[in-house]
Amino acid sequence: MTETPLIGDLAAPAAGSALSGARIGVVTFPGTLDDRDAARAVRLAGGTAVPLWHAATELGDVDAVVIPGGFSYGDYLRAGAIARFAPLMDKIIDAAKSDAKLPVLGICNGFQILTESHLLPGSMIKNDHLKFLCRDQVLRIENNTTAWTSDYAAGQEITVPLKNQDGQFIADEKTLDALEAEGRVVFRYVGFNPNGSRRDIAGISNAAGNVVGLMPHPEHAVEAGYGPAHTGTDGLGFFTSVLNKLVGGK
Amino acid sequence: MTEVTQKFNIDTVEHAAQTPEQELPWAELGLKDTEFEEIVKLLGRRPTAAELAMYSVMWSEHCSYKSSKVHLRQFGEKVTEKMKEHLLVGIGENAGVVDIGDGWAVTFKVESHNHPSFVEPYQGAATGVGGIVRDIISMGARPVAVMDPLRFGAIDHPDTARLVHGIVSGIGGYGNSLGLPNIGGEVVFDSVYQGNPLVNALAVGVLRHEDIRLANASGVGNKVVLFGARTGGDGIGGASVLASESFDATKPSKRPAVQVGDPFAEKVLIECCLELFKASVVEGIQDLGAAGISCATSELASNGDGGMHVELTKVLLRDPSLTPGEILMSESQERMMAVVTPENVAAFEAIMDKWAVEYSWLGEVTDTGRLVIEWDGEKIVDVDPRTVAHEGPVYNRPYNRPEWLDSIQADSFTGSVQDAGRPQTPEELAAAVVELISSPNMASKDWVTNQYDRYVQGNTALAFPDDAGVVRVDEETGLGVSISTDANGRYSYLDPYEGARLALAEAYRNVATSGAKPLAVTDCLNFGSPEDPEVMWQFAESVRGLADGCQELGVPVTGGNVSLYNQTGGVAIHPTPVVGVLGVFDDVARRTPSGWAEDGQAIYLLGTTRDELGGSEWANLRGHLGGKPPVADLAAEKALGEILVNASRDGMIDAAHDLSEGGLAAALVEASLRFNTGARIGLDELCERDGIDLFTALFSESQARALVAVPRSEEIRFTDMCTARGFAHLRIGVVDAASEALDVQGRFSLPLAQLREANDAVLPKYFD
Amino acid sequence: MPRIVVDVMPKPEILDPQGKAIVGALPRLGFTSFSAVRQGKRFELTVDGEVTDEILAQARNAAETLLSNPVIEDVVNIEVVEG
Amino acid sequence: MPRIVVDVMPKPEILDPQGKAIVGALPRLGFTSFSAVRQGKRFELTVDGEVTDEILAQARNAAETLLSNPVIEDVVNIEVVEG
Ligand SMILES: Nc1ncnc2c1ncn2[C@@H]1O[C@H](COP(=O)(O)OP(=O)(O)O)[C@@H](O)[C@H]1O
Ligand SMILES: [Mg+2]
């Protein structure tokens, strides 16, 4: 007989102190909301979270970057549109495109900022039902070779929270075909398409696989009891993936 | 960065003294003749235009509590020393502060934004959230969650969809953008709220003891600063008579009819205030809400050393055509006022600049005992701030018990015309259960709550549809809090004294059901016009009931809000005292969800069931409102609460759900649907023990009851505890995962899929 | 096919957080010539066939009731665009 | 003071969820003459002083980079409005 899982009980943390040397930057813009949560996820995965301020002109000593969710600059114009022009974004864009291929993960608003920055193709528009929607969402990991998904099995289904108003992923047919052909559709919605996204796409990567963006929130499924009921920690793998890669590759 | 200084025909203090005969539009500003005379007496001359603006808005019902004050005193008078044990800040400040241990404290408060939400549902509801969150920040706390008790007219009324869409998306739009999880609330449909929906918003914040900030201006020479959004003409529509300081009404001004919120500005304000607190650069702080700068300056001054000197042309304006009086009254959102020592000015400015928040230094603290406001060096206000902020009029309004109440109370549901053909056969009872859970009030509220972010901040341990919202306060110790808000307007209509105690009982029970120990209370008292003696009686009775109830349960009221004049066309809403109870967990990991999930666990019903259908959901479905509401037995609530909290702490139960509206039938369905796990239930023993029929067992709304799921290994320990405490408990069934049904044995079996479909379909049917 | 364009703007006296966010961002991108920005909505209603007076009246009516919220917005322009 | 108006519309090939919702709502309100609706944005940029060619070029540039996202939107109109 299993008991109701205790919350905050991390009996089997996924990573040891071996990973704490890896430093993952977490960006804060005015209006960012999930920065503390992303930092907690990095910590729980065993890494060291480094706060990054949008106005900084240097990226500093980080091995990877998470652009968390929220409503940067209120998202009044278009989601992510203003944040994309922050000084720090120039540095992130350069580093992501450089030979070093800085791993970058954009979650929700972070994904929107990455498409506005043209690091990832396509764009997000209003959900087809026009409402903000918060739900526990099943995703399929379609590609487990990216910097952020290597700790999952290909085809694995995970449950993480989804919460947004502008989550409908769109791109023209040619781009969509190319994304599929190149294995760059990294996550797909399973069972229910929550926003009308083309081809059930929940997240994608760039060609090199170091830049990944998705609408759902893995950082909200890293602690039993504080994420989706009865699963809870399915999102931790994003963070252990990149940490293992960083430590392994160093 | 100073704005254009416009030259008006300024009504200075000097001018006022010289022109005692000047006609003033005090009646248009809502002042009674006696109130105006009082102002003249206080000042020893006629007020200036700016002073008139300040007094009129600060002495309004909304700001001065002039009709309710004499009753609200009971919350203070009925508090014992023991109840104050955990109170760090009590009634009177922006929000109360409660000690929850380990150096941590929480502050919470509920407020109304009813009328603005009727006029412009989205912005009205949004700015309601914004306002209550600023109250929490101004205590020095980080806001960590919001809740939204809502009431609408009939679900099928043509105007209801407009209000539901606007209000729900406004609350979500603002709260979600602030990064505050929404962890609970209420949605009630009743035609009494048709032209007068209730939009109450609750916020809770956490802080360390040493971080408590108060709204006072002390330290002569300290600087007064206004920061955040610019000041526009918001919320001064009715005061456009002040558009010309010489009071000629020939120049109508264009002032916004509604206020528009900017959640992004408020989110930045939150972070920037928290940085100010951390750096210890503010001495006192006050949010700007109703009455704007009038309220902030007079309250800060009167709570502090008593004097303040302000230059009003320094205020940054969005609309440069505003007059001094209008600037004082403006209710533009997302603004704060702080008191800063001269040494900290630079540090303060650095933090503002980091967050790109605009600010302007308005003046300084003095020891003159006067609030002096100048416009370009000319004195336009010179008042004793206490007379503005705290010593406004107090009314002892007449009240009397409505004559109609006796006949209403005599008309009990059992035996009424509407009770004819009471469901009895298994088929009828099964149909009745389905009818109940697909009624607007008992239907799933997912359509609403799915529009709210419940995950942000990563500390939400329970939220809808559980009995209470639970958030972790401290990651290291696992300290957490639990909150529920409740009210039942029908109960209060039948008996306002009992109704308030019942609202308290339910919120208390919900918090205990989640596993937390109840500690403190906030309330939002929504009523009709205080000028109607019958409404005033309902109000007086409700306050008396709530104050008595708090005393019986040993939980103090720490703050709240009164909303009067909720009526349309002379017809008042049901008295609706929304009560929020806050509880604490030593270890939030022990929180109890409201549904069972483990096959084979025993299901117990705690408490006694009586024939109590007055004001019930079932009677409501049959169009009956009469009789007496259920009895509020607060001693039993307390005993039940202790059992639930102990059982949770010691791991004796894995699920608990309280019984409230809809009785046992609703609770069984909800506990089964929570994790899609069925149960086998037998009710014959219960009917026999309590001397009731099966219908009453299912639909009565007797209080102090809960369902719990007990692991087999814990049954003896659990029942021993109930026995030792002399609390009625009965094993009524077992969790049966394989059945995928709610099976009331020997009577009926309802597949969970059917129940889910019936429960889920209602709101989408009306609102999608 | 002809379209009727309806332009809706926030009332001048009402706070426009969107315009405010944009006016804050423009100088950071080197666009320094704009002292204020307001953001409104533009609707294009397609008409099958000719735009009669009656249809234009419908558009006007729709603009005032559905497309704008008269409490906070003004319909600033309605015009017919061919093609 | 003169303003520069910038109109941005969703690209024709992109399904516009807001336009779709409006086109669904119109007939329910008795407006039956419109076969399609698209919702875009209208920006009004205030210029202190005269609108020079240079300022107009700035506005064009801002419209293409910040005010619209070329993946999903087109700038359909830029014009100067006096007063
Ligand atoms: N407007 C709302 N906002 C957030 N949560 C809500 C709202 N309305 C209802 N809920 C949630 O739905 C659940 C069921 O509500 P209700 O039946 O009123 O609970 P209870 O009877 O336990 O007080 C609770 O978790 C409550 O917090
Ligand atoms: Mg409950």
Short mmCIF file of N, CA and C and ligand atoms in Angstrom, two decimals, chain B residues 146-150 168 171 182-188 441-442 445 448-449 452 463-469 484-486 506 510 657-658 660-661 670, ligand 1:
data_model
loop_
_atom_site.label_atom_id
_atom_site.label_comp_id
_atom_site.label_asym_id
_atom_site.label_seq_id
_atom_site.Cartn_x
_atom_site.Cartn_y
_atom_site.Cartn_z
N VAL B 146 -3.24 34.43 -3.89
CA VAL B 146 -4.51 35.17 -3.87
C VAL B 146 -5.67 34.18 -3.92
N MET B 147 -6.83 34.68 -3.52
CA MET B 147 -8.07 33.90 -3.60
C MET B 147 -9.19 34.86 -4.02
N ASP B 148 -10.29 34.30 -4.54
CA ASP B 148 -11.32 35.18 -5.08
C ASP B 148 -12.73 34.67 -4.83
N PRO B 149 -13.31 35.00 -3.69
CA PRO B 149 -14.72 34.67 -3.45
C PRO B 149 -15.63 35.53 -4.35
N LEU B 150 -16.42 34.86 -5.21
CA LEU B 150 -17.24 35.57 -6.20
C LEU B 150 -18.70 35.18 -6.08
N VAL B 168 -13.73 36.86 -14.21
CA VAL B 168 -12.77 35.76 -14.08
C VAL B 168 -11.50 36.07 -14.87
N ILE B 171 -9.49 38.76 -12.95
CA ILE B 171 -8.74 38.24 -11.79
C ILE B 171 -7.54 37.43 -12.26
N ASN B 182 -3.25 31.46 -7.58
CA ASN B 182 -4.60 31.54 -7.04
C ASN B 182 -4.88 30.18 -6.42
N ILE B 183 -5.23 30.15 -5.15
CA ILE B 183 -5.33 28.86 -4.47
C ILE B 183 -6.73 28.56 -3.97
N GLY B 184 -7.70 29.41 -4.29
CA GLY B 184 -9.06 29.06 -3.88
C GLY B 184 -9.99 30.25 -3.97
N GLY B 185 -11.23 30.00 -3.64
CA GLY B 185 -12.22 31.06 -3.71
C GLY B 185 -13.60 30.45 -3.70
N GLU B 186 -14.55 31.18 -4.21
CA GLU B 186 -15.92 30.67 -4.28
C GLU B 186 -16.55 31.17 -5.56
N VAL B 187 -17.48 30.39 -6.10
CA VAL B 187 -18.34 30.84 -7.18
C VAL B 187 -19.76 30.47 -6.81
N VAL B 188 -20.60 31.46 -6.60
CA VAL B 188 -21.99 31.21 -6.22
C VAL B 188 -22.89 31.94 -7.21
N ASN B 441 -24.45 25.80 -8.47
CA ASN B 441 -23.59 26.03 -7.32
C ASN B 441 -22.75 24.82 -6.93
N MET B 442 -23.22 23.63 -7.23
CA MET B 442 -22.46 22.44 -6.86
C MET B 442 -21.61 21.93 -8.02
N LYS B 445 -16.06 23.87 -10.66
CA LYS B 445 -15.69 25.24 -10.98
C LYS B 445 -14.43 25.28 -11.85
N VAL B 448 -13.68 28.05 -14.26
CA VAL B 448 -13.11 29.26 -13.66
C VAL B 448 -11.66 29.02 -13.26
N THR B 449 -11.43 27.99 -12.48
CA THR B 449 -10.11 27.85 -11.86
C THR B 449 -9.03 27.45 -12.85
N TYR B 452 -6.71 30.19 -13.82
CA TYR B 452 -5.81 30.75 -12.81
C TYR B 452 -4.55 29.90 -12.69
N ALA B 463 -4.65 23.30 -3.77
CA ALA B 463 -5.47 24.41 -4.29
C ALA B 463 -6.79 23.79 -4.69
N PHE B 464 -7.61 24.54 -5.44
CA PHE B 464 -8.87 23.99 -5.90
C PHE B 464 -8.62 22.68 -6.61
N PRO B 465 -9.52 21.71 -6.50
CA PRO B 465 -10.77 21.78 -5.76
C PRO B 465 -10.67 21.28 -4.32
N ASP B 466 -9.50 21.34 -3.73
CA ASP B 466 -9.40 20.88 -2.33
C ASP B 466 -10.08 21.88 -1.40
N ASP B 467 -10.25 21.47 -0.14
CA ASP B 467 -11.05 22.29 0.77
C ASP B 467 -10.42 23.63 1.09
N ALA B 468 -9.11 23.68 1.07
CA ALA B 468 -8.43 24.94 1.37
C ALA B 468 -7.22 25.05 0.47
N GLY B 469 -6.74 26.27 0.30
CA GLY B 469 -5.49 26.48 -0.43
C GLY B 469 -4.34 26.40 0.56
N SER B 484 -9.05 29.25 3.73
CA SER B 484 -10.31 29.03 3.04
C SER B 484 -11.20 30.23 3.27
N THR B 485 -12.02 30.56 2.27
CA THR B 485 -13.01 31.62 2.47
C THR B 485 -14.39 31.03 2.23
N ASP B 486 -15.34 31.44 3.05
CA ASP B 486 -16.69 30.91 2.92
C ASP B 486 -17.74 31.91 3.37
N GLU B 506 -17.55 27.10 8.59
CA GLU B 506 -17.16 26.37 7.38
C GLU B 506 -15.71 26.64 7.00
N ASN B 510 -12.86 23.88 6.84
CA ASN B 510 -12.08 23.63 5.62
C ASN B 510 -10.59 23.64 5.90
N HIS B 657 -12.51 15.31 3.59
CA HIS B 657 -13.31 16.30 2.89
C HIS B 657 -14.43 16.70 3.82
N ASP B 658 -14.61 18.00 4.01
CA ASP B 658 -15.67 18.41 4.92
C ASP B 658 -17.02 18.35 4.23
N SER B 660 -20.43 20.33 3.51
CA SER B 660 -20.99 21.68 3.60
C SER B 660 -22.19 21.73 2.67
N GLU B 661 -22.23 22.72 1.76
CA GLU B 661 -23.37 22.79 0.86
C GLU B 661 -23.51 21.49 0.07
N GLU B 670 -17.62 14.45 -4.63
CA GLU B 670 -16.38 15.23 -4.80
C GLU B 670 -15.14 14.43 -4.38
N1 LIG E 1 -13.48 31.79 -7.79
C1 LIG E 1 -12.71 30.78 -7.39
N2 LIG E 1 -11.38 30.92 -7.43
C2 LIG E 1 -10.58 29.93 -7.01
N3 LIG E 1 -11.02 28.78 -6.53
C3 LIG E 1 -12.32 28.58 -6.45
C4 LIG E 1 -13.23 29.56 -6.88
N4 LIG E 1 -14.47 29.08 -6.69
C5 LIG E 1 -14.35 27.85 -6.15
N5 LIG E 1 -13.04 27.54 -6.01
C6 LIG E 1 -12.49 26.32 -5.43
O1 LIG E 1 -13.29 25.21 -5.80
C7 LIG E 1 -13.37 24.29 -4.73
C8 LIG E 1 -14.80 24.02 -4.36
O2 LIG E 1 -15.40 25.20 -3.87
P1 LIG E 1 -16.49 25.12 -2.72
O3 LIG E 1 -17.47 24.07 -3.06
O4 LIG E 1 -16.99 26.51 -2.49
O5 LIG E 1 -15.59 24.64 -1.52
P2 LIG E 1 -15.99 24.45 0.00
O6 LIG E 1 -17.42 23.99 0.01
O7 LIG E 1 -15.03 23.43 0.47
O8 LIG E 1 -15.78 25.78 0.64
C9 LIG E 1 -12.54 24.88 -3.59
O9 LIG E 1 -11.23 24.37 -3.69
C10 LIG E 1 -12.53 26.34 -3.91
O10 LIG E 1 -11.41 26.99 -3.36
#
